[in-house]
Each structure stands twice: as C-alpha cells, then as structure tokens.
Amino acid sequence: MISRRNIRIKVFQTIFESNIQDDVYQPDKLHKKLDKQFEQTQTMLAVCVELVCQISDYVLVYAQQKSSKHLPSFEDLNIDTRLAKNALVQKIKNNPSFNEIVKSNHLNLFFDTEYIRHLFLMLIEQEEYRNYITLTENKPADDLSIVRFIYNTLIFENEDTCQLIAEKFLNWYSDFEMIYPWMELILAKPDKFVFHKLISAEKLEFAHQLLSSYYEKKDYVFSLIEPNLMNWDAERVAIIDLILLHLGICEMLYFESIPLKVSINEYIDIAKSYSTPQSGQFVNGLLDNVRKQLTEQQKIFKTEFIKKSK
C-alpha cells in the first residue's frame, strides 16, 4: 500500500541522513535504516489508531470519576458510555496485528493519561459527540461517523497531537499523506487490516535496489550530471537536488520497467516539496537533458520499448 512515490521519498531521506551522519558508505547499515523507515511508518499508523481507542475508552474513566464525587448529581450518575462500546473500535481492539504492534512498541504508553483526558474533554464539548450519545439506536454509520470525527478533529487536524507524534517520529509530516487515507482502509476492515504488511515484497525490493544503485553507480551518474550543470557550481547545488538527480538517472538506466516520464515527473514533484522553490524547474531541466543524451547514445532500455519492437 506504500506507493512508489513514498518509497522514493524514504530512499532519498535515508541517503540525505546518511550524508550528514556517516563518512563512509556502509551498505548493511543503510539498508537497515531504510527498513527502519518503513517500520516507523507502520508504527505511526498504529499510534493514531491506538489514540482513537484510548479516547474512546476514556469515557469509562470519566464516568467513574463523575459517579465517585462526594455528592454526584443525576447527570454524574448517568454518563453515557456508549463510545467505549463502539463496534468499530471493538473490532480494531480485536485485530491481532494491531495488538501485536501495540504490544511490541508499548504504544499504550505513547500518550500520557492527562493528554488523553484533555482530548476527551475536547470531544465531549463537540456537537458531533452530543448528537452521537443522544441517538436512541446506534447504527454502523453512526459508529463510523464518530470514529472518523475523532481521528480527524483530535489527531490529524490537532496541532498539539501532530507535534507530540512528530517529536518521536521525525518523518511524521512527510508520512502524513500516506497515513491519513489508511485510516479509511482500517475502518473498512477494522478486524482484518494487517498493520505489518504496508509494503509488498516487490516494492521493498525496489526500495533496496534503488538505494544500492545510488551508491554503486554514484561516480558514473555524476559524470552524466556534471556536464549539464553548465553555469551551476556543483558544490553549490542543493544536496537534496543532487540526490534526487542521481536517483532519477538511476531509474532511467537501471529500472527498465519504469517509464521515463514517470521517473522524471516523480523527482520533479519531490524536489518541489522537499527542496528550494527553484528545484522543480532545475531537476526537470537537468533530467530532461540527461534523458535526451542517453537516448541519443542508445543507453536507455525500457521494457515498453522492447515490447513494441517485437
């Protein structure tokens, strides 16, 4: 379910971090770092789901606290706790892969109780929650609606929650675009969604091959880049741009099943998102020049071209 675009971003991030932290190329260490990136994405997704569960469960704590007051009112003694019985939440809590990742990473301790309380108190002030607890009968659509409201309002649209997650996971904001839509996939199959299979074996192989090609072909690829820098000083070109150029050219040369346009457009988009305002245009121009040169030299072989010639 992790897209090739997200894979390219994670490979680029792994290389960028390594360039800052490591003096020499250590293949085993780098590949482990890349695997760790994918594991962290899985864990971040589980963190969000666990927070939804904890907010839902907190209604029981809240009801107990209210009823235990010295002189509880009628309202204190009759707190509606149906959120804790939400059918979707219960199915998620019975999901084996979810329980496994929560247990192995101690995600039940990720947020302290005070913060859970803070979010729950925010929730009960919302009109959506008040409507939910006044329903005479909860239908599946109602359970879905309130869970969706919780993760939208209290997690993804809540700056404090996002900041807390980002403090533990540096790639939270770059992974956000993946994690958000996955919540809908979880709600579609709450008890069967597999949290530890977010990347297929084929895509994982692509990720590691791309990482290896960057380092193993680095000198040759730079020999293709350097003549096209023209008035650009290679040492002053943004390191992010150089990494993206290297990866783009590696895809042109060594990944025959990926169309040229796809590779070029992907790295242009990534440059726009992660580098300077001019980077998209710079990466576009240079990759296109290299593409033309390699095509004229008949050094690019793509399966789509091979099939057409048969």
JSON list of N, CA, C and O in Angstrom, two decimals, residues 249-288:
[
{"chain": "A", "resi": 249, "resn": "ILE", "atom": "N", "xyz": [18.27, 9.50, -12.47]},
{"chain": "A", "resi": 249, "resn": "ILE", "atom": "CA", "xyz": [19.08, 8.92, -13.55]},
{"chain": "A", "resi": 249, "resn": "ILE", "atom": "C", "xyz": [19.28, 7.42, -13.34]},
{"chain": "A", "resi": 249, "resn": "ILE", "atom": "O", "xyz": [19.29, 6.65, -14.31]},
{"chain": "A", "resi": 250, "resn": "CYS", "atom": "N", "xyz": [19.38, 7.00, -12.08]},
{"chain": "A", "resi": 250, "resn": "CYS", "atom": "CA", "xyz": [19.47, 5.56, -11.80]},
{"chain": "A", "resi": 250, "resn": "CYS", "atom": "C", "xyz": [18.22, 4.84, -12.31]},
{"chain": "A", "resi": 250, "resn": "CYS", "atom": "O", "xyz": [18.32, 3.75, -12.89]},
{"chain": "A", "resi": 251, "resn": "GLU", "atom": "N", "xyz": [17.07, 5.45, -12.11]},
{"chain": "A", "resi": 251, "resn": "GLU", "atom": "CA", "xyz": [15.84, 4.84, -12.61]},
{"chain": "A", "resi": 251, "resn": "GLU", "atom": "C", "xyz": [15.82, 4.78, -14.14]},
{"chain": "A", "resi": 251, "resn": "GLU", "atom": "O", "xyz": [15.34, 3.82, -14.74]},
{"chain": "A", "resi": 252, "resn": "MET", "atom": "N", "xyz": [16.34, 5.83, -14.77]},
{"chain": "A", "resi": 252, "resn": "MET", "atom": "CA", "xyz": [16.40, 5.83, -16.23]},
{"chain": "A", "resi": 252, "resn": "MET", "atom": "C", "xyz": [17.23, 4.66, -16.74]},
{"chain": "A", "resi": 252, "resn": "MET", "atom": "O", "xyz": [16.86, 3.98, -17.71]},
{"chain": "A", "resi": 253, "resn": "LEU", "atom": "N", "xyz": [18.36, 4.42, -16.09]},
{"chain": "A", "resi": 253, "resn": "LEU", "atom": "CA", "xyz": [19.34, 3.46, -16.59]},
{"chain": "A", "resi": 253, "resn": "LEU", "atom": "C", "xyz": [19.11, 2.02, -16.12]},
{"chain": "A", "resi": 253, "resn": "LEU", "atom": "O", "xyz": [19.35, 1.08, -16.88]},
{"chain": "A", "resi": 254, "resn": "TYR", "atom": "N", "xyz": [18.68, 1.87, -14.87]},
{"chain": "A", "resi": 254, "resn": "TYR", "atom": "CA", "xyz": [18.74, 0.53, -14.27]},
{"chain": "A", "resi": 254, "resn": "TYR", "atom": "C", "xyz": [17.39, -0.06, -13.86]},
{"chain": "A", "resi": 254, "resn": "TYR", "atom": "O", "xyz": [17.36, -1.15, -13.32]},
{"chain": "A", "resi": 255, "resn": "PHE", "atom": "N", "xyz": [16.31, 0.65, -14.14]},
{"chain": "A", "resi": 255, "resn": "PHE", "atom": "CA", "xyz": [14.98, 0.13, -13.80]},
{"chain": "A", "resi": 255, "resn": "PHE", "atom": "C", "xyz": [14.13, 0.14, -15.07]},
{"chain": "A", "resi": 255, "resn": "PHE", "atom": "O", "xyz": [13.38, 1.07, -15.33]},
{"chain": "A", "resi": 256, "resn": "GLU", "atom": "N", "xyz": [14.29, -0.89, -15.85]},
{"chain": "A", "resi": 256, "resn": "GLU", "atom": "CA", "xyz": [13.72, -0.90, -17.20]},
{"chain": "A", "resi": 256, "resn": "GLU", "atom": "C", "xyz": [12.20, -0.93, -17.25]},
{"chain": "A", "resi": 256, "resn": "GLU", "atom": "O", "xyz": [11.61, -0.57, -18.27]},
{"chain": "A", "resi": 257, "resn": "SER", "atom": "N", "xyz": [11.56, -1.33, -16.16]},
{"chain": "A", "resi": 257, "resn": "SER", "atom": "CA", "xyz": [10.09, -1.41, -16.18]},
{"chain": "A", "resi": 257, "resn": "SER", "atom": "C", "xyz": [9.41, -0.09, -15.83]},
{"chain": "A", "resi": 257, "resn": "SER", "atom": "O", "xyz": [8.20, 0.03, -15.94]},
{"chain": "A", "resi": 258, "resn": "ILE", "atom": "N", "xyz": [10.20, 0.91, -15.41]},
{"chain": "A", "resi": 258, "resn": "ILE", "atom": "CA", "xyz": [9.62, 2.21, -15.02]},
{"chain": "A", "resi": 258, "resn": "ILE", "atom": "C", "xyz": [9.75, 3.19, -16.18]},
{"chain": "A", "resi": 258, "resn": "ILE", "atom": "O", "xyz": [10.87, 3.52, -16.60]},
{"chain": "A", "resi": 259, "resn": "PRO", "atom": "N", "xyz": [8.64, 3.69, -16.71]},
{"chain": "A", "resi": 259, "resn": "PRO", "atom": "CA", "xyz": [8.70, 4.64, -17.83]},
{"chain": "A", "resi": 259, "resn": "PRO", "atom": "C", "xyz": [9.48, 5.90, -17.49]},
{"chain": "A", "resi": 259, "resn": "PRO", "atom": "O", "xyz": [9.46, 6.36, -16.34]},
{"chain": "A", "resi": 260, "resn": "LEU", "atom": "N", "xyz": [10.16, 6.44, -18.47]},
{"chain": "A", "resi": 260, "resn": "LEU", "atom": "CA", "xyz": [10.98, 7.64, -18.26]},
{"chain": "A", "resi": 260, "resn": "LEU", "atom": "C", "xyz": [10.17, 8.80, -17.70]},
{"chain": "A", "resi": 260, "resn": "LEU", "atom": "O", "xyz": [10.60, 9.48, -16.77]},
{"chain": "A", "resi": 261, "resn": "LYS", "atom": "N", "xyz": [9.00, 9.04, -18.29]},
{"chain": "A", "resi": 261, "resn": "LYS", "atom": "CA", "xyz": [8.19, 10.17, -17.85]},
{"chain": "A", "resi": 261, "resn": "LYS", "atom": "C", "xyz": [7.80, 10.04, -16.38]},
{"chain": "A", "resi": 261, "resn": "LYS", "atom": "O", "xyz": [7.73, 11.04, -15.65]},
{"chain": "A", "resi": 262, "resn": "VAL", "atom": "N", "xyz": [7.52, 8.81, -15.96]},
{"chain": "A", "resi": 262, "resn": "VAL", "atom": "CA", "xyz": [7.13, 8.58, -14.58]},
{"chain": "A", "resi": 262, "resn": "VAL", "atom": "C", "xyz": [8.28, 8.96, -13.64]},
{"chain": "A", "resi": 262, "resn": "VAL", "atom": "O", "xyz": [8.10, 9.70, -12.67]},
{"chain": "A", "resi": 263, "resn": "SER", "atom": "N", "xyz": [9.48, 8.48, -13.95]},
{"chain": "A", "resi": 263, "resn": "SER", "atom": "CA", "xyz": [10.64, 8.78, -13.11]},
{"chain": "A", "resi": 263, "resn": "SER", "atom": "C", "xyz": [10.89, 10.28, -13.03]},
{"chain": "A", "resi": 263, "resn": "SER", "atom": "O", "xyz": [11.07, 10.85, -11.95]},
{"chain": "A", "resi": 264, "resn": "ILE", "atom": "N", "xyz": [10.91, 10.94, -14.19]},
{"chain": "A", "resi": 264, "resn": "ILE", "atom": "CA", "xyz": [11.20, 12.38, -14.22]},
{"chain": "A", "resi": 264, "resn": "ILE", "atom": "C", "xyz": [10.15, 13.16, -13.45]},
{"chain": "A", "resi": 264, "resn": "ILE", "atom": "O", "xyz": [10.48, 14.02, -12.61]},
{"chain": "A", "resi": 265, "resn": "ASN", "atom": "N", "xyz": [8.88, 12.88, -13.70]},
{"chain": "A", "resi": 265, "resn": "ASN", "atom": "CA", "xyz": [7.80, 13.63, -13.03]},
{"chain": "A", "resi": 265, "resn": "ASN", "atom": "C", "xyz": [7.81, 13.41, -11.52]},
{"chain": "A", "resi": 265, "resn": "ASN", "atom": "O", "xyz": [7.55, 14.35, -10.75]},
{"chain": "A", "resi": 266, "resn": "GLU", "atom": "N", "xyz": [8.12, 12.19, -11.10]},
{"chain": "A", "resi": 266, "resn": "GLU", "atom": "CA", "xyz": [8.15, 11.90, -9.66]},
{"chain": "A", "resi": 266, "resn": "GLU", "atom": "C", "xyz": [9.23, 12.73, -8.97]},
{"chain": "A", "resi": 266, "resn": "GLU", "atom": "O", "xyz": [8.99, 13.33, -7.91]},
{"chain": "A", "resi": 267, "resn": "TYR", "atom": "N", "xyz": [10.40, 12.78, -9.54]},
{"chain": "A", "resi": 267, "resn": "TYR", "atom": "CA", "xyz": [11.50, 13.51, -8.88]},
{"chain": "A", "resi": 267, "resn": "TYR", "atom": "C", "xyz": [11.33, 15.02, -8.97]},
{"chain": "A", "resi": 267, "resn": "TYR", "atom": "O", "xyz": [11.80, 15.75, -8.10]},
{"chain": "A", "resi": 268, "resn": "ILE", "atom": "N", "xyz": [10.65, 15.48, -9.99]},
{"chain": "A", "resi": 268, "resn": "ILE", "atom": "CA", "xyz": [10.31, 16.92, -10.06]},
{"chain": "A", "resi": 268, "resn": "ILE", "atom": "C", "xyz": [9.37, 17.26, -8.90]},
{"chain": "A", "resi": 268, "resn": "ILE", "atom": "O", "xyz": [9.58, 18.26, -8.20]},
{"chain": "A", "resi": 269, "resn": "ASP", "atom": "N", "xyz": [8.35, 16.44, -8.69]},
{"chain": "A", "resi": 269, "resn": "ASP", "atom": "CA", "xyz": [7.38, 16.68, -7.62]},
{"chain": "A", "resi": 269, "resn": "ASP", "atom": "C", "xyz": [8.04, 16.62, -6.25]},
{"chain": "A", "resi": 269, "resn": "ASP", "atom": "O", "xyz": [7.75, 17.44, -5.36]},
{"chain": "A", "resi": 270, "resn": "ILE", "atom": "N", "xyz": [8.93, 15.65, -6.06]},
{"chain": "A", "resi": 270, "resn": "ILE", "atom": "CA", "xyz": [9.61, 15.53, -4.76]},
{"chain": "A", "resi": 270, "resn": "ILE", "atom": "C", "xyz": [10.50, 16.74, -4.52]},
{"chain": "A", "resi": 270, "resn": "ILE", "atom": "O", "xyz": [10.57, 17.27, -3.41]},
{"chain": "A", "resi": 271, "resn": "ALA", "atom": "N", "xyz": [11.18, 17.19, -5.57]},
{"chain": "A", "resi": 271, "resn": "ALA", "atom": "CA", "xyz": [12.05, 18.37, -5.45]},
{"chain": "A", "resi": 271, "resn": "ALA", "atom": "C", "xyz": [11.24, 19.60, -5.05]},
{"chain": "A", "resi": 271, "resn": "ALA", "atom": "O", "xyz": [11.66, 20.40, -4.21]},
{"chain": "A", "resi": 272, "resn": "LYS", "atom": "N", "xyz": [10.06, 19.75, -5.65]},
{"chain": "A", "resi": 272, "resn": "LYS", "atom": "CA", "xyz": [9.19, 20.88, -5.31]},
{"chain": "A", "resi": 272, "resn": "LYS", "atom": "C", "xyz": [8.77, 20.85, -3.85]},
{"chain": "A", "resi": 272, "resn": "LYS", "atom": "O", "xyz": [8.64, 21.89, -3.20]},
{"chain": "A", "resi": 273, "resn": "SER", "atom": "N", "xyz": [8.56, 19.65, -3.33]},
{"chain": "A", "resi": 273, "resn": "SER", "atom": "CA", "xyz": [8.08, 19.50, -1.96]},
{"chain": "A", "resi": 273, "resn": "SER", "atom": "C", "xyz": [9.17, 19.59, -0.91]},
{"chain": "A", "resi": 273, "resn": "SER", "atom": "O", "xyz": [8.94, 20.07, 0.20]},
{"chain": "A", "resi": 274, "resn": "TYR", "atom": "N", "xyz": [10.39, 19.16, -1.26]},
{"chain": "A", "resi": 274, "resn": "TYR", "atom": "CA", "xyz": [11.42, 18.99, -0.24]},
{"chain": "A", "resi": 274, "resn": "TYR", "atom": "C", "xyz": [12.65, 19.89, -0.42]},
{"chain": "A", "resi": 274, "resn": "TYR", "atom": "O", "xyz": [13.50, 19.94, 0.47]},
{"chain": "A", "resi": 275, "resn": "SER", "atom": "N", "xyz": [12.74, 20.59, -1.52]},
{"chain": "A", "resi": 275, "resn": "SER", "atom": "CA", "xyz": [13.93, 21.40, -1.73]},
{"chain": "A", "resi": 275, "resn": "SER", "atom": "C", "xyz": [13.56, 22.87, -1.91]},
{"chain": "A", "resi": 275, "resn": "SER", "atom": "O", "xyz": [12.56, 23.33, -1.35]},
{"chain": "A", "resi": 276, "resn": "THR", "atom": "N", "xyz": [14.33, 23.60, -2.68]},
{"chain": "A", "resi": 276, "resn": "THR", "atom": "CA", "xyz": [14.14, 25.05, -2.84]},
{"chain": "A", "resi": 276, "resn": "THR", "atom": "C", "xyz": [13.01, 25.35, -3.84]},
{"chain": "A", "resi": 276, "resn": "THR", "atom": "O", "xyz": [12.62, 24.47, -4.62]},
{"chain": "A", "resi": 277, "resn": "PRO", "atom": "N", "xyz": [12.51, 26.58, -3.87]},
{"chain": "A", "resi": 277, "resn": "PRO", "atom": "CA", "xyz": [11.43, 26.93, -4.81]},
{"chain": "A", "resi": 277, "resn": "PRO", "atom": "C", "xyz": [11.82, 26.71, -6.27]},
{"chain": "A", "resi": 277, "resn": "PRO", "atom": "O", "xyz": [10.96, 26.48, -7.12]},
{"chain": "A", "resi": 278, "resn": "GLN", "atom": "N", "xyz": [13.12, 26.83, -6.59]},
{"chain": "A", "resi": 278, "resn": "GLN", "atom": "CA", "xyz": [13.58, 26.67, -7.97]},
{"chain": "A", "resi": 278, "resn": "GLN", "atom": "C", "xyz": [13.93, 25.23, -8.31]},
{"chain": "A", "resi": 278, "resn": "GLN", "atom": "O", "xyz": [14.24, 24.91, -9.47]},
{"chain": "A", "resi": 279, "resn": "SER", "atom": "N", "xyz": [13.89, 24.35, -7.33]},
{"chain": "A", "resi": 279, "resn": "SER", "atom": "CA", "xyz": [14.40, 22.99, -7.53]},
{"chain": "A", "resi": 279, "resn": "SER", "atom": "C", "xyz": [13.61, 22.18, -8.54]},
{"chain": "A", "resi": 279, "resn": "SER", "atom": "O", "xyz": [14.18, 21.39, -9.29]},
{"chain": "A", "resi": 280, "resn": "GLY", "atom": "N", "xyz": [12.29, 22.36, -8.56]},
{"chain": "A", "resi": 280, "resn": "GLY", "atom": "CA", "xyz": [11.49, 21.60, -9.50]},
{"chain": "A", "resi": 280, "resn": "GLY", "atom": "C", "xyz": [11.91, 21.86, -10.93]},
{"chain": "A", "resi": 280, "resn": "GLY", "atom": "O", "xyz": [12.09, 20.93, -11.73]},
{"chain": "A", "resi": 281, "resn": "GLN", "atom": "N", "xyz": [12.07, 23.13, -11.26]},
{"chain": "A", "resi": 281, "resn": "GLN", "atom": "CA", "xyz": [12.47, 23.51, -12.61]},
{"chain": "A", "resi": 281, "resn": "GLN", "atom": "C", "xyz": [13.90, 23.03, -12.91]},
{"chain": "A", "resi": 281, "resn": "GLN", "atom": "O", "xyz": [14.19, 22.55, -14.02]},
{"chain": "A", "resi": 282, "resn": "PHE", "atom": "N", "xyz": [14.78, 23.15, -11.92]},
{"chain": "A", "resi": 282, "resn": "PHE", "atom": "CA", "xyz": [16.17, 22.73, -12.10]},
{"chain": "A", "resi": 282, "resn": "PHE", "atom": "C", "xyz": [16.26, 21.22, -12.35]},
{"chain": "A", "resi": 282, "resn": "PHE", "atom": "O", "xyz": [16.91, 20.77, -13.30]},
{"chain": "A", "resi": 283, "resn": "VAL", "atom": "N", "xyz": [15.60, 20.44, -11.52]},
{"chain": "A", "resi": 283, "resn": "VAL", "atom": "CA", "xyz": [15.61, 18.98, -11.67]},
{"chain": "A", "resi": 283, "resn": "VAL", "atom": "C", "xyz": [14.97, 18.58, -12.99]},
{"chain": "A", "resi": 283, "resn": "VAL", "atom": "O", "xyz": [15.47, 17.68, -13.69]},
{"chain": "A", "resi": 284, "resn": "ASN", "atom": "N", "xyz": [13.90, 19.25, -13.36]},
{"chain": "A", "resi": 284, "resn": "ASN", "atom": "CA", "xyz": [13.21, 18.97, -14.62]},
{"chain": "A", "resi": 284, "resn": "ASN", "atom": "C", "xyz": [14.16, 19.17, -15.81]},
{"chain": "A", "resi": 284, "resn": "ASN", "atom": "O", "xyz": [14.33, 18.28, -16.65]},
{"chain": "A", "resi": 285, "resn": "GLY", "atom": "N", "xyz": [14.80, 20.34, -15.85]},
{"chain": "A", "resi": 285, "resn": "GLY", "atom": "CA", "xyz": [15.68, 20.65, -16.96]},
{"chain": "A", "resi": 285, "resn": "GLY", "atom": "C", "xyz": [16.86, 19.71, -17.07]},
{"chain": "A", "resi": 285, "resn": "GLY", "atom": "O", "xyz": [17.19, 19.22, -18.16]},
{"chain": "A", "resi": 286, "resn": "LEU", "atom": "N", "xyz": [17.48, 19.41, -15.94]},
{"chain": "A", "resi": 286, "resn": "LEU", "atom": "CA", "xyz": [18.68, 18.59, -15.99]},
{"chain": "A", "resi": 286, "resn": "LEU", "atom": "C", "xyz": [18.34, 17.13, -16.32]},
{"chain": "A", "resi": 286, "resn": "LEU", "atom": "O", "xyz": [19.01, 16.49, -17.14]},
{"chain": "A", "resi": 287, "resn": "LEU", "atom": "N", "xyz": [17.30, 16.59, -15.72]},
{"chain": "A", "resi": 287, "resn": "LEU", "atom": "CA", "xyz": [16.91, 15.21, -16.02]},
{"chain": "A", "resi": 287, "resn": "LEU", "atom": "C", "xyz": [16.52, 15.06, -17.49]},
{"chain": "A", "resi": 287, "resn": "LEU", "atom": "O", "xyz": [16.83, 14.05, -18.13]},
{"chain": "A", "resi": 288, "resn": "ASP", "atom": "N", "xyz": [15.84, 16.07, -18.01]},
{"chain": "A", "resi": 288, "resn": "ASP", "atom": "CA", "xyz": [15.42, 16.01, -19.42]},
{"chain": "A", "resi": 288, "resn": "ASP", "atom": "C", "xyz": [16.63, 16.05, -20.34]},
{"chain": "A", "resi": 288, "resn": "ASP", "atom": "O", "xyz": [16.68, 15.33, -21.35]}
]
